[in-house]
C-alpha positions as protocol buffer text, in pm:
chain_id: "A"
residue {
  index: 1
  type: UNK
  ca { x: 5123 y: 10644 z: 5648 }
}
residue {
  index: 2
  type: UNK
  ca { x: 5381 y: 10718 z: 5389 }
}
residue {
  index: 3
  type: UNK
  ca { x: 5435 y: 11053 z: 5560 }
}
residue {
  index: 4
  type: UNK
  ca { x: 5507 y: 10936 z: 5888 }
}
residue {
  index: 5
  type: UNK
  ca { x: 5732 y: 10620 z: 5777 }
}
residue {
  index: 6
  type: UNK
  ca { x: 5911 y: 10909 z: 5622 }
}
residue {
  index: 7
  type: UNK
  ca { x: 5934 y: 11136 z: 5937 }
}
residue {
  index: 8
  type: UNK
  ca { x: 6015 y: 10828 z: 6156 }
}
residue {
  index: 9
  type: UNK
  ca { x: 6310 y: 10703 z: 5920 }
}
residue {
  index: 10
  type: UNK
  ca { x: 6426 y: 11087 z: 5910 }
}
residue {
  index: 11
  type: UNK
  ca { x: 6412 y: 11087 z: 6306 }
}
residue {
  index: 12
  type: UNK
  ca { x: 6593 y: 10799 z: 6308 }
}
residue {
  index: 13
  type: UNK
  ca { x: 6865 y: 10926 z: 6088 }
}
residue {
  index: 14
  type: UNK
  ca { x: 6894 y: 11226 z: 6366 }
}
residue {
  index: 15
  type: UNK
  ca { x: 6840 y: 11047 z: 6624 }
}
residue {
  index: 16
  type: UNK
  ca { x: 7157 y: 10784 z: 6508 }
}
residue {
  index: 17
  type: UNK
  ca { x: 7370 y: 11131 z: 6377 }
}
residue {
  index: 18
  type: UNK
  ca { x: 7279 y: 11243 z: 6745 }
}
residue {
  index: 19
  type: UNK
  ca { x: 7353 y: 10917 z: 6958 }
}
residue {
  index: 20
  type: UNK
  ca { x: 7710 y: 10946 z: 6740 }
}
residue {
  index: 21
  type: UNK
  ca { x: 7788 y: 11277 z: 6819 }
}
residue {
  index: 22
  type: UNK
  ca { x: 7680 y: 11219 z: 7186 }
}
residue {
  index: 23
  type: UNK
  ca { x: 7934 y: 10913 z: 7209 }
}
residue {
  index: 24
  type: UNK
  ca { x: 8205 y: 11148 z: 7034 }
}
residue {
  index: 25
  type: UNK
  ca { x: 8134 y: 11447 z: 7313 }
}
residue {
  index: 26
  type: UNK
  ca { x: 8161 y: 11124 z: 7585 }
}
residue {
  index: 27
  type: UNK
  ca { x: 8452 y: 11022 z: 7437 }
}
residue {
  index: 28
  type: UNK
  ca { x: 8633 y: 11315 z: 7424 }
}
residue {
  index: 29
  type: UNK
  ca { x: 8548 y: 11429 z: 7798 }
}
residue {
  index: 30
  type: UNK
  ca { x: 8641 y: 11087 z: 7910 }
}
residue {
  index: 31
  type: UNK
  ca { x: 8980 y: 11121 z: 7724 }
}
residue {
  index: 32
  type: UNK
  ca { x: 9022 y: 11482 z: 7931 }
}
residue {
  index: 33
  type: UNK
  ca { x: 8914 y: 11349 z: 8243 }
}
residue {
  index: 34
  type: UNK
  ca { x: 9166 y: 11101 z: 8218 }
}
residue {
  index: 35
  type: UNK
  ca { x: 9470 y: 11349 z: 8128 }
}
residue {
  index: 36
  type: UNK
  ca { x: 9304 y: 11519 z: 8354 }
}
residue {
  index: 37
  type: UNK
  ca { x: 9315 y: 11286 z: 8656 }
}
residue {
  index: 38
  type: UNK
  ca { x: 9700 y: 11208 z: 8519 }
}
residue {
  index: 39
  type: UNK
  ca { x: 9828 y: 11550 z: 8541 }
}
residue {
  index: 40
  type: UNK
  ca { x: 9629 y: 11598 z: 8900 }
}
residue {
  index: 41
  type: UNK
  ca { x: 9917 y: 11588 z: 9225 }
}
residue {
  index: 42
  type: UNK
  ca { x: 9915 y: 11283 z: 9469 }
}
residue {
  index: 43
  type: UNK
  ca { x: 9794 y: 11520 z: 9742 }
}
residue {
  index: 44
  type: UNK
  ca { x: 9524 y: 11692 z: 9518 }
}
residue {
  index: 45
  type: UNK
  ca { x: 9395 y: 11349 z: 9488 }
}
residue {
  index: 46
  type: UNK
  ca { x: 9410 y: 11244 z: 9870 }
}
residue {
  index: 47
  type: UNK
  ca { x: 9263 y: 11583 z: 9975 }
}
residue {
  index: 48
  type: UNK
  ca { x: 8964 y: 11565 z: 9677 }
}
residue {
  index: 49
  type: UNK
  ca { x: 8867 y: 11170 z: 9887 }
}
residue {
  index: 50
  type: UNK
  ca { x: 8925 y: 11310 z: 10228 }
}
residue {
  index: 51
  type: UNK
  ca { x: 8727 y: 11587 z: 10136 }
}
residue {
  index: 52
  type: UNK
  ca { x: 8409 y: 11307 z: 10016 }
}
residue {
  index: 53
  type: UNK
  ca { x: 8491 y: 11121 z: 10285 }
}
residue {
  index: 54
  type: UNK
  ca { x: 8505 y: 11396 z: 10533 }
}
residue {
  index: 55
  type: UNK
  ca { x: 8343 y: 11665 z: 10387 }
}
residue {
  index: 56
  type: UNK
  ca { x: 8032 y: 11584 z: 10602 }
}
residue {
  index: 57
  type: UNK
  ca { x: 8202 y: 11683 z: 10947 }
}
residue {
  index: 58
  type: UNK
  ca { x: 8068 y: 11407 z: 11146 }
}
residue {
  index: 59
  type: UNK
  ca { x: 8301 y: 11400 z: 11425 }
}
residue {
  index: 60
  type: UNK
  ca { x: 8385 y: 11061 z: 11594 }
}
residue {
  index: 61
  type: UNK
  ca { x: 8217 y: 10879 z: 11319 }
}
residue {
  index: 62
  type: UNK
  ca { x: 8470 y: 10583 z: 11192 }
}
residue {
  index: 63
  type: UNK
  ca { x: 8463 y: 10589 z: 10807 }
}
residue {
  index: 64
  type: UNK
  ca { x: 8314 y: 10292 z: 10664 }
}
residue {
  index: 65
  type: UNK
  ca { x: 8554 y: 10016 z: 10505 }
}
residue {
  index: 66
  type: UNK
  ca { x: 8507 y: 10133 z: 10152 }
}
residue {
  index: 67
  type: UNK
  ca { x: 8591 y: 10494 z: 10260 }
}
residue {
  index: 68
  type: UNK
  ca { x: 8904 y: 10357 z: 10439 }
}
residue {
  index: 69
  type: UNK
  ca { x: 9027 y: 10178 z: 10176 }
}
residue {
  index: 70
  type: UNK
  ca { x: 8967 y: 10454 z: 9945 }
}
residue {
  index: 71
  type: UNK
  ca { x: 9215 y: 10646 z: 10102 }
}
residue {
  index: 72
  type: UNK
  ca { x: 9484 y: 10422 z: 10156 }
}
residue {
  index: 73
  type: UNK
  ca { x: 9490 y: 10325 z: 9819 }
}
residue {
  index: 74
  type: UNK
  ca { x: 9607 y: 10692 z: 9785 }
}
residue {
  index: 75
  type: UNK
  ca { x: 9857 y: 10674 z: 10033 }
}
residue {
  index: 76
  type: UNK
  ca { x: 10022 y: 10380 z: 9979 }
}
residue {
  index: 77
  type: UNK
  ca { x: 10176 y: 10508 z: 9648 }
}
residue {
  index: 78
  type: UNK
  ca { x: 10288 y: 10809 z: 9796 }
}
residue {
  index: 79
  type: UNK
  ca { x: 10645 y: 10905 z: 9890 }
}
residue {
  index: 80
  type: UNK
  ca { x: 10853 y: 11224 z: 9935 }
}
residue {
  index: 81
  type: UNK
  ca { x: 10863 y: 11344 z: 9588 }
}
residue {
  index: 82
  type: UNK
  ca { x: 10472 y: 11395 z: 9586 }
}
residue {
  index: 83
  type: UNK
  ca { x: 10510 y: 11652 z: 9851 }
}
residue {
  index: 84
  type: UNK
  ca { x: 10811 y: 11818 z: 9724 }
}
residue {
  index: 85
  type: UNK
  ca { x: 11081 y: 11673 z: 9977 }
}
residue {
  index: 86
  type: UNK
  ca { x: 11432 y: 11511 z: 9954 }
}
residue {
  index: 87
  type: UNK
  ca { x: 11617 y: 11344 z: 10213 }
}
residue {
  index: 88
  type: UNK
  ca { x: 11918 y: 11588 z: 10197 }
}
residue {
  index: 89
  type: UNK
  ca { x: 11718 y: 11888 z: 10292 }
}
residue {
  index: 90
  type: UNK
  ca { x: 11828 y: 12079 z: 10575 }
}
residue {
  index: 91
  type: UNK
  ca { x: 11513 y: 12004 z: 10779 }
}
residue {
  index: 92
  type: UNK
  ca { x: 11660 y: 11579 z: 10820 }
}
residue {
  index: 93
  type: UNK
  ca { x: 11996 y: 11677 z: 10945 }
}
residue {
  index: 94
  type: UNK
  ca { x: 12114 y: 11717 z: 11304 }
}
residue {
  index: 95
  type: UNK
  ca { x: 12262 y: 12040 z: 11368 }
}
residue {
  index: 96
  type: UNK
  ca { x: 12452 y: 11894 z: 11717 }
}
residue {
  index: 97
  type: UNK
  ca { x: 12417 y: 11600 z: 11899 }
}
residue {
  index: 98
  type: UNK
  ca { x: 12441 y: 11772 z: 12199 }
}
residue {
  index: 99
  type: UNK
  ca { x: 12051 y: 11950 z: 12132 }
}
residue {
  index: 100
  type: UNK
  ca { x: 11748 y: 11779 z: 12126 }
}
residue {
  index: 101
  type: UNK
  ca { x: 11675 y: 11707 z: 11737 }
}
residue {
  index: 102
  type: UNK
  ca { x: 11500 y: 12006 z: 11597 }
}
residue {
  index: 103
  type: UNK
  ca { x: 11157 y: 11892 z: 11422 }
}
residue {
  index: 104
  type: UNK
  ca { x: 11045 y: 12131 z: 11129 }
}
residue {
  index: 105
  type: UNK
  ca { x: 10691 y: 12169 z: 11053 }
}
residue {
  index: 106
  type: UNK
  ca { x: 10612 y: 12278 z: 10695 }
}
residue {
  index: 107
  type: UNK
  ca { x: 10231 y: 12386 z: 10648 }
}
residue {
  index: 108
  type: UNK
  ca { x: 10063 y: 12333 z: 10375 }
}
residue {
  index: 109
  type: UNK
  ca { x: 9640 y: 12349 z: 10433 }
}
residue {
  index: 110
  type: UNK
  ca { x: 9401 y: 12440 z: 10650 }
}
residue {
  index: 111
  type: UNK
  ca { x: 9042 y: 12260 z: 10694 }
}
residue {
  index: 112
  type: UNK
  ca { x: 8754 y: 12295 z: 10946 }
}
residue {
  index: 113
  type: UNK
  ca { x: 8699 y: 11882 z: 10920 }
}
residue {
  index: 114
  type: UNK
  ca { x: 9013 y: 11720 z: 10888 }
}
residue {
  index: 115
  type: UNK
  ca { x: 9352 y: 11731 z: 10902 }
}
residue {
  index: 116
  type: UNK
  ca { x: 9602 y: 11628 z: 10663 }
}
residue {
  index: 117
  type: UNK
  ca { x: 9974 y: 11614 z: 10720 }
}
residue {
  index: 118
  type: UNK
  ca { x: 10304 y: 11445 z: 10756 }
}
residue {
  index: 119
  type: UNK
  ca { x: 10233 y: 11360 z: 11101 }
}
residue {
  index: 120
  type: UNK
  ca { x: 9921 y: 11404 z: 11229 }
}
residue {
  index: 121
  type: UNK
  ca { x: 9898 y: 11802 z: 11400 }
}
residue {
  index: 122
  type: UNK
  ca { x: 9910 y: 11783 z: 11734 }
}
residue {
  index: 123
  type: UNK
  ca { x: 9855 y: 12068 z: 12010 }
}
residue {
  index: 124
  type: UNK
  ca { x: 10232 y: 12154 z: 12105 }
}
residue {
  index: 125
  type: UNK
  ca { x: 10102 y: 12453 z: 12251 }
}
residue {
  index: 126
  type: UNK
  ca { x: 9778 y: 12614 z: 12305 }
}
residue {
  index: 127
  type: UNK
  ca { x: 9816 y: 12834 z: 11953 }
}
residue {
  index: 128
  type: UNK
  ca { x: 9877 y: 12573 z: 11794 }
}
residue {
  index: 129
  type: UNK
  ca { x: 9625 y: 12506 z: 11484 }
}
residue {
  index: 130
  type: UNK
  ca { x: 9492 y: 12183 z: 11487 }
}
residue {
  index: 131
  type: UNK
  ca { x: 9320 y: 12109 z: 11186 }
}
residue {
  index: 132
  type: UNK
  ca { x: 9625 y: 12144 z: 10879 }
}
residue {
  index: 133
  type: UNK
  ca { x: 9775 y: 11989 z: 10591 }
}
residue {
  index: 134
  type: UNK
  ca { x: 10146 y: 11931 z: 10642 }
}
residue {
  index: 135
  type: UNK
  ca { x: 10440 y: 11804 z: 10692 }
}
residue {
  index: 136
  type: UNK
  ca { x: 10675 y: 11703 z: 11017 }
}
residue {
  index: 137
  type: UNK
  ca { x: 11054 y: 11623 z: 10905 }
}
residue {
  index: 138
  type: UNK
  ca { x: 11214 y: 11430 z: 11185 }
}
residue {
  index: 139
  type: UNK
  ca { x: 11630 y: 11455 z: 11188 }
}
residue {
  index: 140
  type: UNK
  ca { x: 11778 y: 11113 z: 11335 }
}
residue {
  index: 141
  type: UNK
  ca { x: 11705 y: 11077 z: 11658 }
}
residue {
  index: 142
  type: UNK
  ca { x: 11393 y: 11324 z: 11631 }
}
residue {
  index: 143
  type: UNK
  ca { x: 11113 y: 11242 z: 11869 }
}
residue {
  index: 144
  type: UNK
  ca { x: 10718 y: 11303 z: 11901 }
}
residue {
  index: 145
  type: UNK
  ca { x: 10672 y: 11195 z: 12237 }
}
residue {
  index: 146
  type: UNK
  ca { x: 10386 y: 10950 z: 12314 }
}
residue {
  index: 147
  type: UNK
  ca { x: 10025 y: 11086 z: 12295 }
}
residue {
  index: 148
  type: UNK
  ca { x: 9678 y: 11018 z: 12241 }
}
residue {
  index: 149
  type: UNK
  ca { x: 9396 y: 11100 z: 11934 }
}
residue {
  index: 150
  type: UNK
  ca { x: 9080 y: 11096 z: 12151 }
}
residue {
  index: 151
  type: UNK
  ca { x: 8782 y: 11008 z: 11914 }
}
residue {
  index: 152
  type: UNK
  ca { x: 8982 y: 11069 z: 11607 }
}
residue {
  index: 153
  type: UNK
  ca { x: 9061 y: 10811 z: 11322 }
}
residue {
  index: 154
  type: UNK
  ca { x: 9420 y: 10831 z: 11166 }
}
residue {
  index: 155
  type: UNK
  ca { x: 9628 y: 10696 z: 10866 }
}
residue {
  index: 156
  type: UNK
  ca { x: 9995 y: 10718 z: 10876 }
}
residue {
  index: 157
  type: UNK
  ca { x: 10190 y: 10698 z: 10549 }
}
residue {
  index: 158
  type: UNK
  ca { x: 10562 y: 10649 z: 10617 }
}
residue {
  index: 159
  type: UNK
  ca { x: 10715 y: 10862 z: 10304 }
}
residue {
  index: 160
  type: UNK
  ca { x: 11107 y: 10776 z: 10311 }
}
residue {
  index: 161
  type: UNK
  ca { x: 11334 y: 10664 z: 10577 }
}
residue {
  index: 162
  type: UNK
  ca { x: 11322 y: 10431 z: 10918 }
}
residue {
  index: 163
  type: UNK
  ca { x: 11094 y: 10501 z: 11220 }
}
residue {
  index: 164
  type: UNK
  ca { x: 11053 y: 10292 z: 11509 }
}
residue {
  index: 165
  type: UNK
  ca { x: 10660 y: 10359 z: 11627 }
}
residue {
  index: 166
  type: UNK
  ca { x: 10552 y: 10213 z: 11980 }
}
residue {
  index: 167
  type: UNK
  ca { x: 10183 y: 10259 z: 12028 }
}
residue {
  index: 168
  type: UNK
  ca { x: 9929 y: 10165 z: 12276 }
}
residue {
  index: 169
  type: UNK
  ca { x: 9560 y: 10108 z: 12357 }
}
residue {
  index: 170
  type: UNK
  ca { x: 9403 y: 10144 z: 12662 }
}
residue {
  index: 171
  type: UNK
  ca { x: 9354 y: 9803 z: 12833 }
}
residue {
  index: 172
  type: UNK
  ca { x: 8978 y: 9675 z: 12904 }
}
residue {
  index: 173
  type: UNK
  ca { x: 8973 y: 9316 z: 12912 }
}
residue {
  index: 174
  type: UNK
  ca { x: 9143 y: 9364 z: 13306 }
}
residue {
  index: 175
  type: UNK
  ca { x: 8974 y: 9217 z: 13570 }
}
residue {
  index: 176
  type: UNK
  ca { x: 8799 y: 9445 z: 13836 }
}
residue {
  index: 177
  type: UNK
  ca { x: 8910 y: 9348 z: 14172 }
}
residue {
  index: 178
  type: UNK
  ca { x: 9253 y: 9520 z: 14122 }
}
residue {
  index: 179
  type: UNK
  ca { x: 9321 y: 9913 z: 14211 }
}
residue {
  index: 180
  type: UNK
  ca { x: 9600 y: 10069 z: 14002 }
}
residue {
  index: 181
  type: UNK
  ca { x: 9837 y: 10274 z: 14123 }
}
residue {
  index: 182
  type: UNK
  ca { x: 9739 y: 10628 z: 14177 }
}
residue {
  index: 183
  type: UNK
  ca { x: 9778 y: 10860 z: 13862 }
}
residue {
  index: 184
  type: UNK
  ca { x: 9819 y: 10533 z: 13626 }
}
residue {
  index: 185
  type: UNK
  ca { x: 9616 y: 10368 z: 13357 }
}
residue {
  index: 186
  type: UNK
  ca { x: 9727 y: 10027 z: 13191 }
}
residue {
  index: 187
  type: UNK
  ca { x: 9764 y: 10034 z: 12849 }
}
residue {
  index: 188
  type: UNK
  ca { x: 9845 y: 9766 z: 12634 }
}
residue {
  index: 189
  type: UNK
  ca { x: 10111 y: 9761 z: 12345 }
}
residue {
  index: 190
  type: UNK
  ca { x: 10040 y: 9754 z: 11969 }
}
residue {
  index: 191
  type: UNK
  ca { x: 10314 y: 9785 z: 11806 }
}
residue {
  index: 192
  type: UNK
  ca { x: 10684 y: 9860 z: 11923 }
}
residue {
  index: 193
  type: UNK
  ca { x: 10906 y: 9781 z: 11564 }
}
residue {
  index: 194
  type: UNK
  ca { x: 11082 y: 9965 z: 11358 }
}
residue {
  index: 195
  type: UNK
  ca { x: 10916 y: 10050 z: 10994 }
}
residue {
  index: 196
  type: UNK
  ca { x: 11168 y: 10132 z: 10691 }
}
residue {
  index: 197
  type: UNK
  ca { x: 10994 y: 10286 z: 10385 }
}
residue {
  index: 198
  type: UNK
  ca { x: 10773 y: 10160 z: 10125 }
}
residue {
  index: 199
  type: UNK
  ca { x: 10546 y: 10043 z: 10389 }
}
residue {
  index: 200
  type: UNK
  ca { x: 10165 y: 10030 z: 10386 }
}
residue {
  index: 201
  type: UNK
  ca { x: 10000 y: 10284 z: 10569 }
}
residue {
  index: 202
  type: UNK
  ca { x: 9839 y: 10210 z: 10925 }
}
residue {
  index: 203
  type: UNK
  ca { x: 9516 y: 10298 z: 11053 }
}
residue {
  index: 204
  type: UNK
  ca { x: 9408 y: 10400 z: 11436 }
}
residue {
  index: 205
  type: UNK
  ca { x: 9106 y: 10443 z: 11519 }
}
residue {
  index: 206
  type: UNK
  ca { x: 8917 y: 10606 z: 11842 }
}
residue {
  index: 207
  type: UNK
  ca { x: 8921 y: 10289 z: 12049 }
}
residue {
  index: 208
  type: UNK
  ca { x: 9210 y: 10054 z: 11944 }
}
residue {
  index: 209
  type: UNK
  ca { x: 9472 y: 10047 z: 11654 }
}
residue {
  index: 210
  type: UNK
  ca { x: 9739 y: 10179 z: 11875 }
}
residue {
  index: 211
  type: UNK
  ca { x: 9556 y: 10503 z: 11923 }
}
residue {
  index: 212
  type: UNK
  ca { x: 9814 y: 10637 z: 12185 }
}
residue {
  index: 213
  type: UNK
  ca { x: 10199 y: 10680 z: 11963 }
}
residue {
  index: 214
  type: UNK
  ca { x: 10579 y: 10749 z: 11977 }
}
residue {
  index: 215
  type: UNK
  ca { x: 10764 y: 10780 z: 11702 }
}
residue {
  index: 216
  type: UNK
  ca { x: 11103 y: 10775 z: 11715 }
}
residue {
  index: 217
  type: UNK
  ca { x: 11364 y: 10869 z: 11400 }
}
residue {
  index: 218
  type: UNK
  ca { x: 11654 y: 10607 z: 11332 }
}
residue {
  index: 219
  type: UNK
  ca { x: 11720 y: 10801 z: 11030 }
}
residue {
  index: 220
  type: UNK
  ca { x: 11582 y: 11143 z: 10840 }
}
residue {
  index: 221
  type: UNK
  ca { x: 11225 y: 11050 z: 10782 }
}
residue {
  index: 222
  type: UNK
  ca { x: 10845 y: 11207 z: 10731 }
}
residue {
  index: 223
  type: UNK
  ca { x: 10541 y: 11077 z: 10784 }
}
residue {
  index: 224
  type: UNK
  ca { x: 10236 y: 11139 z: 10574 }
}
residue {
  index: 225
  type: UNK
  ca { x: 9888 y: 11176 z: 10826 }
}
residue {
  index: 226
  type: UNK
  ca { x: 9549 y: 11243 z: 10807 }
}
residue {
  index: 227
  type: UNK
  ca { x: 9380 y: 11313 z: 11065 }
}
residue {
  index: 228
  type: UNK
  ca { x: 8986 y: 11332 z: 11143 }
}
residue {
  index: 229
  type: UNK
  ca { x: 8848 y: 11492 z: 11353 }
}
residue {
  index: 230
  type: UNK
  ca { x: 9072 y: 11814 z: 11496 }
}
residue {
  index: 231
  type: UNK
  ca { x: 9176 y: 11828 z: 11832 }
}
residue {
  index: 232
  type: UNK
  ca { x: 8927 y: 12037 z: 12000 }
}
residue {
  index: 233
  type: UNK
  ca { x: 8932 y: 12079 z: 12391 }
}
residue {
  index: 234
  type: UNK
  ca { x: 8602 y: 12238 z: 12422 }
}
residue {
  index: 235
  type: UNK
  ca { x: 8467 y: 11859 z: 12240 }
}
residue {
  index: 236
  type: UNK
  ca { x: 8695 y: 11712 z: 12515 }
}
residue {
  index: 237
  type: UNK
  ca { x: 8961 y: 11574 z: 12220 }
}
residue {
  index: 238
  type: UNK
  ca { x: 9267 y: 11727 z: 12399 }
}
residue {
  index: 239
  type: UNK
  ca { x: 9581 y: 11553 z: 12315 }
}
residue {
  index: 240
  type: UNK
  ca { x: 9741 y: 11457 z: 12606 }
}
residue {
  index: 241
  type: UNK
  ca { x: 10109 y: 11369 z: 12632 }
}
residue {
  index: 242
  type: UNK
  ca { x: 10217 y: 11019 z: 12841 }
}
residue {
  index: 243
  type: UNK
  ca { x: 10498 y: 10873 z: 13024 }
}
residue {
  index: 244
  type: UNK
  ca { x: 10516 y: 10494 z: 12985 }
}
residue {
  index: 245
  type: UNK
  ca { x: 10667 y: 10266 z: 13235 }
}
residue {
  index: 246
  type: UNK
  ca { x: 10672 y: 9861 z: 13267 }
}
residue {
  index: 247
  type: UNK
  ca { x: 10403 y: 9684 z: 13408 }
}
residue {
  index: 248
  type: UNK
  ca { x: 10632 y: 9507 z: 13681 }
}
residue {
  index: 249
  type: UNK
  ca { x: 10698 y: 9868 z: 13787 }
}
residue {
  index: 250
  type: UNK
  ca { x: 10420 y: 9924 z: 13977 }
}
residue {
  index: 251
  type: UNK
  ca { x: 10331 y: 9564 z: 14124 }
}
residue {
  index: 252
  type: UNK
  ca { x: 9932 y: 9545 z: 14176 }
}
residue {
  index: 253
  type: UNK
  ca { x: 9706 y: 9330 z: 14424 }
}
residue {
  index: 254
  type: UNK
  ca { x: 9489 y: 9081 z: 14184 }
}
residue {
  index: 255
  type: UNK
  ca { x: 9739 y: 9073 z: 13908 }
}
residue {
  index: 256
  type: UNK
  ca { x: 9514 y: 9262 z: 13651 }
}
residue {
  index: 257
  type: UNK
  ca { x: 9694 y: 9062 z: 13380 }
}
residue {
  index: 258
  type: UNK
  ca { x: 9858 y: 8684 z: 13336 }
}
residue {
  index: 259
  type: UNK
  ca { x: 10213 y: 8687 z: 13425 }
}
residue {
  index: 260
  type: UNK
  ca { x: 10264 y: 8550 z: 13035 }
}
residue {
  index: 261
  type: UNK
  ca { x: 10085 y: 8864 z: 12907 }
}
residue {
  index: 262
  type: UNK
  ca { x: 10292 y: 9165 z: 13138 }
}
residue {
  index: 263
  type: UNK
  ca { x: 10571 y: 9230 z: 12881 }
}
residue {
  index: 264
  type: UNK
  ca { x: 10251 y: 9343 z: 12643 }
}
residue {
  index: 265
  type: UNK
  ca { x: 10159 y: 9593 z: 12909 }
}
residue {
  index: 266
  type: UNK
  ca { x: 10268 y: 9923 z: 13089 }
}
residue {
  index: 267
  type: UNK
  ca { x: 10139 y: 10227 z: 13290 }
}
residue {
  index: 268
  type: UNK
  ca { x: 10092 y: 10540 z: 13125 }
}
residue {
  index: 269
  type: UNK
  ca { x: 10112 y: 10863 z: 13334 }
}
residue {
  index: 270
  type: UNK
  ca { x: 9995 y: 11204 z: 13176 }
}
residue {
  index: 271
  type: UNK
  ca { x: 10257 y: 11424 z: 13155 }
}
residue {
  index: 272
  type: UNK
  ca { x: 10282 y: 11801 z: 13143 }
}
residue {
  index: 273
  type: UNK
  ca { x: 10616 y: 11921 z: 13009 }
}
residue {
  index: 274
  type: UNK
  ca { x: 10722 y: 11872 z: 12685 }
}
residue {
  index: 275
  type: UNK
  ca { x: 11092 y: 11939 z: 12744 }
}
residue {
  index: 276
  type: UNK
  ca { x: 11171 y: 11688 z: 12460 }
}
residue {
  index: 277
  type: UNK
  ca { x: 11023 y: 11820 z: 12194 }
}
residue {
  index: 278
  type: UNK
  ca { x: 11095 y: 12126 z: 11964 }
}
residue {
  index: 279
  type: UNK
  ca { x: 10888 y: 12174 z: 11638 }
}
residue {
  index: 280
  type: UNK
  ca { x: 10958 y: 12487 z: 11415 }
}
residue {
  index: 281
  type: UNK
  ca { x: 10790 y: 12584 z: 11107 }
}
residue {
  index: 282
  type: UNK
  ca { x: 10931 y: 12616 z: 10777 }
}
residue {
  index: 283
  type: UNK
  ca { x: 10843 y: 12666 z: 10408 }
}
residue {
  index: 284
  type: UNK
  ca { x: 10648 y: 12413 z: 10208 }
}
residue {
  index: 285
  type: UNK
  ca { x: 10757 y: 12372 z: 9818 }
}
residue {
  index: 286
  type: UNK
  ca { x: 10540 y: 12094 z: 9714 }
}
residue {
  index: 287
  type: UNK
  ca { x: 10195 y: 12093 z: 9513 }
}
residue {
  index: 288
  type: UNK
  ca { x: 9962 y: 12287 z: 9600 }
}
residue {
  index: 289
  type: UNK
  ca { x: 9557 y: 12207 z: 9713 }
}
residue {
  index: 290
  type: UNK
  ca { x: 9271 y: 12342 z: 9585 }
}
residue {
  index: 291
  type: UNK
  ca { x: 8958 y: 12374 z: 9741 }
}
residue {
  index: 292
  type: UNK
  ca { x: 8642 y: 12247 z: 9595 }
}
């Protein structure tokens, strides 16, 4: 008995010296994770949740609330200076006002799940990648004409300067006796306001949110996106491009809508050209990603 009281209270001495040293270790890694998580970039840390969030590739599956909120919480402290930008760079000025506003495109990732990027990427042409990380810089005046994100979420982080945004969803609450015109669809408006920087970042989802956008530049600004999923016409997500005209435009049989609710509506037409817009690419500067 005297034996094993004696082993047991020496066990318990390294057991205790052990627990201590354990707590120390803890301690210590805790401290570097900390310095650690300090010294990592804004958009290591938004790529690192999109990739948890993302990382799964379930296309056209809405991330739960949590999730969502995870990575707005992100975005809503970011500005230009995380991604390496200042308002007098080249890319926000005008070089005539008799050209349509050149936007520059600076890439920074690419991702086979999601996509990442100041504005979300959308299929200018049929080269065009779709899934990135980066960055659009709209001049004054610059334009992304109106278009859709079929099956996609997205979260928009205005970075510096004013934008007006006018977005749409399709309308479903219309009755059914009324034909529209040929070639139309009725959508109904969202949002049509301008948004000046710090703002909190918006959401759109597959089905409403103001899944179908223009933004328009009142002065130099970039928008932070991400994007999930890619465009991807063979999965039928093909971004289409839209004309938008007033409801009262095309007058109806069966007024789909109440005459108080027509100002909140229009017809959208799909358009083909893209006369409008010009997007060139340029260097990114900022932080880099890495993969893990």
């Amino acid at each position: 008995m005297g034996i094993e009281k004696t082993v047991a209270t020496q066990k318990g001495k390294e057991c205790l010296q052990l627990s201590s040293e354990t707590n120390s270790k803890n301690s210590k890694s805790s401290k570097k994770n900390r310095r650690r998580q300090r010294k990592m970039t804004a958009v290591q840390r938004l790529y690192d949740i999109c990739n948890e969030v993302f990382g799964a590739g379930r296309h056209g599956i809405v991330p739960a609330p949590d999730d969502i909120q995870r990575i707005k919480s992100v975005l809503d402290g970011m500005t230009e200076v995380d991604v390496g930008l200042r308002p007098n760079m080249p890319y926000f000025r005008r070089a005539s006002t008799d050209q349509l506003p050149e936007i520059t495109y600076l890439h920074i990732h690419e991702c086979d799940k999601f996509s990442v990027g100041t504005f979300e990427v959308i299929s200018l042409s049929p080269d065009y990648v779709a899934l990135q990380i980066g960055i659009f810089c709209l001049p004054p005046m610059g334009i992304i004409p109106l278009h859709n994100h079929p099956g996609m979420t997205v979260f928009s982080k205005l970075l510096f300067g004013t934008m007006h945004i006018k977005s749409y969803d399709w309308a479903v609450d219309v009755g059914s006796d009324s034909t529209p015109p040929p070639g139309l669809r009725l959508a109904k408006v969202k949002v049509n306001s301008d948004f000046t920087a710090p703002c909190n970042t918006s959401v759109l989802y597959p089905a409403d949110g103001g899944n179908m956008h223009c933004f328009t530049a009142v002065t130099p600004c970039a928008v932070l996106d991400v994007l999930c999923p890619p465009y991807s016409d063979p999965d039928g997500r093909h971004c289409a491009y839209y004309l938008d005209s007033p409801f009262s435009r095309f007058p109806v049989d069966g007024a789909p809508v109440p005459d108080e609710e027509k100002e909140s509506h229009a017809w959208l037409q799909e358009r083909d050209d893209l006369e409008d817009l010009t997007v060139v690419g340029g260097l990114y500067n900022g932080p880099r990603i890495v993969e893990r």
